[in-house]
Coordinates of C-alpha atoms in Angstrom, one line a residue:
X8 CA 72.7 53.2 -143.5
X9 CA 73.8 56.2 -145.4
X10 CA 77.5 54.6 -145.9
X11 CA 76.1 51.8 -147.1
X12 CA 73.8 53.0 -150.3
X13 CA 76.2 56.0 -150.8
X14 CA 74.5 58.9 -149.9
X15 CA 76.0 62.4 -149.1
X16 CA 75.0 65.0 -147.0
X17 CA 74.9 68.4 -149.5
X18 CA 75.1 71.9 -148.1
X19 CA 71.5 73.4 -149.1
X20 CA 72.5 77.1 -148.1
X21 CA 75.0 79.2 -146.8
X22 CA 76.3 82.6 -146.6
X23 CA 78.2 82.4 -149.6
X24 CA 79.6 85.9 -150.0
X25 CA 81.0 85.8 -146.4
X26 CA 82.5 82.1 -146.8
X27 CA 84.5 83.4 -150.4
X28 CA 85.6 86.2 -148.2
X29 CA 87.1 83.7 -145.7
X30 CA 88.0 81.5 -148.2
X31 CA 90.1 84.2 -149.7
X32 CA 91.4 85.5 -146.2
X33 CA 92.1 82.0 -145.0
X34 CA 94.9 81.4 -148.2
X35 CA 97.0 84.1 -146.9
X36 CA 97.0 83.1 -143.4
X37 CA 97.3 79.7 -144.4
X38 CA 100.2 77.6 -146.6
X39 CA 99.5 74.0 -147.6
X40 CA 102.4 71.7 -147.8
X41 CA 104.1 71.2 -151.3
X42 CA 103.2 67.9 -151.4
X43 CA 99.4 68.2 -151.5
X44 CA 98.6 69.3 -155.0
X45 CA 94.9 69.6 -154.8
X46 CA 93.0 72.6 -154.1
X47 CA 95.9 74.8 -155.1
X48 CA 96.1 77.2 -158.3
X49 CA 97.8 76.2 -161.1
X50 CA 98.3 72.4 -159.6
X51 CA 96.7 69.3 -160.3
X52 CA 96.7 65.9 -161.0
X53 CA 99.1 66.3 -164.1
X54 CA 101.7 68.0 -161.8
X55 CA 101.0 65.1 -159.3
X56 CA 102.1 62.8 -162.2
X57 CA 104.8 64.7 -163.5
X58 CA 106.7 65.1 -159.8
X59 CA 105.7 60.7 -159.2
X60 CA 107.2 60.1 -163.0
X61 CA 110.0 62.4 -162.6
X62 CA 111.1 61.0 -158.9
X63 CA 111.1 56.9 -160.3
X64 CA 113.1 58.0 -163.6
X65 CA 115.6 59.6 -161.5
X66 CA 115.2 56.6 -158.8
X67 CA 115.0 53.7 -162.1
X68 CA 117.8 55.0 -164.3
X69 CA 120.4 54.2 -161.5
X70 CA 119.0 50.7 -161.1
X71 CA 117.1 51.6 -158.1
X72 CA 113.7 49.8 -157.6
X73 CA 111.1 52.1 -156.4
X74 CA 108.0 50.7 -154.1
X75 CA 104.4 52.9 -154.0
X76 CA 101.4 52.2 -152.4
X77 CA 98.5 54.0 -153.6
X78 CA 96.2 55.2 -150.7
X79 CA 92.0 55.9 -151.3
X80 CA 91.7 57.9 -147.4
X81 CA 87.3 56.8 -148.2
X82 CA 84.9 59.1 -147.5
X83 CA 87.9 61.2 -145.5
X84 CA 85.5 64.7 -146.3
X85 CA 82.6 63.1 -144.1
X86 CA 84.2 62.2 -141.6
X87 CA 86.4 65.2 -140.3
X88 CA 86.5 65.1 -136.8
X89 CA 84.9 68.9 -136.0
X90 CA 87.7 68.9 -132.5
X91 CA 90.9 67.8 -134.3
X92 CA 90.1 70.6 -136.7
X93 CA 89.3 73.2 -134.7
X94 CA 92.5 72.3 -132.7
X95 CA 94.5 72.7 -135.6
X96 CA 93.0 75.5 -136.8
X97 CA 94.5 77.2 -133.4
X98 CA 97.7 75.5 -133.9
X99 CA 97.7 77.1 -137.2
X100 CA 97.4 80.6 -135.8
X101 CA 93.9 81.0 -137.7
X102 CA 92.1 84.4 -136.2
X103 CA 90.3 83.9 -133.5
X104 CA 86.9 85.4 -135.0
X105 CA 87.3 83.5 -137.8
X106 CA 87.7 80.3 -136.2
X107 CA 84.4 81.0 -133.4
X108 CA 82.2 81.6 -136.8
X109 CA 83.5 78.9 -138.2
X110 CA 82.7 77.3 -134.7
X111 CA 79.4 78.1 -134.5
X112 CA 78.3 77.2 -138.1
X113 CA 79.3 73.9 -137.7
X114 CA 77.9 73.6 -133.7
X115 CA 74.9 74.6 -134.9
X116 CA 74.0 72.8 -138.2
X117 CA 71.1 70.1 -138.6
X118 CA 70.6 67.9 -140.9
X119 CA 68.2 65.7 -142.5
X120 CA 67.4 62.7 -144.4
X121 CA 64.8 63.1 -147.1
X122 CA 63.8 59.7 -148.5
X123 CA 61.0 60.4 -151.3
X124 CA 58.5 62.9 -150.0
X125 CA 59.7 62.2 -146.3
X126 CA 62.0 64.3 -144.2
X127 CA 63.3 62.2 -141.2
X128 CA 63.6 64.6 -137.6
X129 CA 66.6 66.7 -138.0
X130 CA 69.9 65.4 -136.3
X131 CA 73.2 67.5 -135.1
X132 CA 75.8 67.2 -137.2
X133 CA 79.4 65.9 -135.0
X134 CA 81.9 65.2 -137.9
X135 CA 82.4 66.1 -141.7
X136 CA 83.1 69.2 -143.7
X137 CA 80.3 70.9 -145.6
X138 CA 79.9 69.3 -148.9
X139 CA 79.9 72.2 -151.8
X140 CA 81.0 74.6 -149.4
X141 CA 84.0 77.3 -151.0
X142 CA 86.0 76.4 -147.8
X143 CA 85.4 73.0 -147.1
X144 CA 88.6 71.6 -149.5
X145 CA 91.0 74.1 -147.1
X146 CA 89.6 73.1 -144.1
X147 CA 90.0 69.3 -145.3
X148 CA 93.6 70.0 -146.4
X149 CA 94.2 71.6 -142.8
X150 CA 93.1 68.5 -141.6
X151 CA 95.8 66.3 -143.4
X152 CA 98.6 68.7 -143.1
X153 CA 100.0 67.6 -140.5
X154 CA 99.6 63.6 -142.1
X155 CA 102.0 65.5 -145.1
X156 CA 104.7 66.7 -142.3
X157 CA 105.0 63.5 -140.3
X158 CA 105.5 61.6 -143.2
X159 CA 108.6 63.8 -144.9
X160 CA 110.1 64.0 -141.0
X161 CA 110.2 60.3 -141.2
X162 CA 113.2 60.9 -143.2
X163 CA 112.4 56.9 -145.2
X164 CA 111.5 56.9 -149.0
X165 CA 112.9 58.7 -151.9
X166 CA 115.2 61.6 -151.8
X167 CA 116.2 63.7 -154.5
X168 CA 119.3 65.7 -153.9
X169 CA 118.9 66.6 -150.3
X170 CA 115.5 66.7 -150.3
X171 CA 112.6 64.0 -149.1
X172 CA 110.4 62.9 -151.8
X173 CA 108.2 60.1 -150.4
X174 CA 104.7 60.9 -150.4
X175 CA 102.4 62.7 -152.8
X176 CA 98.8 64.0 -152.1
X177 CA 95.8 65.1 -154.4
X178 CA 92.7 65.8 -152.2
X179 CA 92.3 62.4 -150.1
X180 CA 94.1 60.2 -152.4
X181 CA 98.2 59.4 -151.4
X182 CA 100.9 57.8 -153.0
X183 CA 103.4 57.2 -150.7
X184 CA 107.0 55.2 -152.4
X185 CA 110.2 54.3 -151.3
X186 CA 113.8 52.3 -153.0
X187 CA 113.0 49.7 -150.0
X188 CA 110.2 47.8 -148.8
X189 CA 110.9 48.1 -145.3
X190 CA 111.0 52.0 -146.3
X191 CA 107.4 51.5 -147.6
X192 CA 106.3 50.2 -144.5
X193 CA 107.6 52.6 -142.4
X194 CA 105.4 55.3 -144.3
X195 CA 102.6 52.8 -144.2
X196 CA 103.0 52.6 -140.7
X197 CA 102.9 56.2 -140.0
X198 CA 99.8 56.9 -142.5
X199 CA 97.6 54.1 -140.5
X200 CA 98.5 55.6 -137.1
X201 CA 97.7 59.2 -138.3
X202 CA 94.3 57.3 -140.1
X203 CA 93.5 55.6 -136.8
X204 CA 93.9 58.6 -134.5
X205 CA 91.7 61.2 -136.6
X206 CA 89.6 58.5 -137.2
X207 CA 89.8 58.6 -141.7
X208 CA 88.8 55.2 -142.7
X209 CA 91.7 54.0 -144.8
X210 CA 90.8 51.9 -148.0
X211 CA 93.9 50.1 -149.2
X212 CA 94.1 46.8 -151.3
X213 CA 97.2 45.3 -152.8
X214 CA 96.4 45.7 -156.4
X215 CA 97.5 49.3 -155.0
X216 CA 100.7 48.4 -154.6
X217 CA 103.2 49.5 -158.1
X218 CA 106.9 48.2 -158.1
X219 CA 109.0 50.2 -160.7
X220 CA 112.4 49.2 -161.7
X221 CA 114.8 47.9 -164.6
X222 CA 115.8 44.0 -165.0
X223 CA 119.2 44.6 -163.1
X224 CA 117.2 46.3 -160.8
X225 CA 115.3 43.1 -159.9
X226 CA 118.8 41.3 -160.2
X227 CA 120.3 43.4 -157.6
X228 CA 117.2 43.2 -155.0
X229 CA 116.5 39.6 -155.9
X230 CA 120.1 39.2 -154.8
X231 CA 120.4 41.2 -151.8
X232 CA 117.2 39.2 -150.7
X233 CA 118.5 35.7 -150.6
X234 CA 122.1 36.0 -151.1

């Protein structure tokens, strides 16, 4: 019922001072993945632009078609699977004290619905990272890192020099783009299995879908397609 009128569970209180302190400790344990330009310093969506542009110029000017698919992972933040992150967290040589405390916050929290004047009977909380918490967008990053990796392994997509281009992230929404199509649904592939087995709800629709490319461009793959 929630999902469905668009409601979001918000963090009411929290030892702040102690999660900035964490937050700040976590970053040097921590490195994201290049390709994930939110929640970093000095990145954002322009440099998310700049690297896609930059990529199908290089890709377009040799009369090279590129293929994206823009990907929405919905409501990704609520729906952070509390094992799979703990898991990684370990896997990510995270402190032990710091991931028991993290642990127990999230064990322990309650929630409740408060329709009007009425508070419904408070409910354990199984999945989702705090909304409006400081580390909440790190912890959600953790949780997709490892989406980031399997998709530049999959050596598919765009390359530039001898590096694999093929997928670019901001927060929970992914571009993913390749000079084939079967290339594009290799990544698609691997983005639904990694969806389906830490259970993000993947929103796709095929207005997403953006073809770049020249007129010979077209020649040349409308003429490797049926001649």
């Amino acid at each position: 019922m929630l999902g469905t009128i668009g409601l979001f569970p918000l963090q009411l209180s929290s030892p702040s001072c102690l999660n900035a302190t964490f937050c700040h400790a976590f970053l040097h344990i921590w490195r994201q993945q290049n390709n994930q330009f939110g929640f970093k310093p000095k990145h954002g969506t322009d440099m998310f632009i700049l690297v896609l542009k930059q990529t199908v110029s290089y890709y377009v000017s040799k009369d090279t078609p590129v293929f994206s698919a823009l990907l929405d992972a919905s409501k990704a933040f609520d729906r952070t699977n509390h094992n799979l992150l703990f898991a990684k967290l370990i896997k990510h040589n995270v402190p032990t004290c710091v991931i028991r405390l993290l642990l127990s916050w999230y064990r322990q929290q309650t929630m409740q619905v408060k329709w009007g004047t009425n508070y419904s009977s408070p409910f354990a909380v199984i999945n989702g990272v705090r909304q409006g918490g400081v580390l909440s967008p790190y912890l959600f990053a953790v949780y997709l890192d490892e989406l980031s990796i399997q998709l530049g392994s999959a050596r598919v997509g765009c390359t530039v020099g001898n590096m694999v281009v093929n997928h670019l992230m901001f927060a929970d929404d992914i571009c993913v783009f390749s000079p084939s199509i079967s290339g594009l649904q290799c990544l698609l592939n691997i983005f639904g299995d990694y969806a389906a087995e830490h259970e993000i709800n993947l929103k796709f629709e095929t207005k997403q879908l953006v073809f770049f490319f020249t007129q010979k461009g077209l020649n040349n793959l409308l003429h490797q397609m049926f001649f």
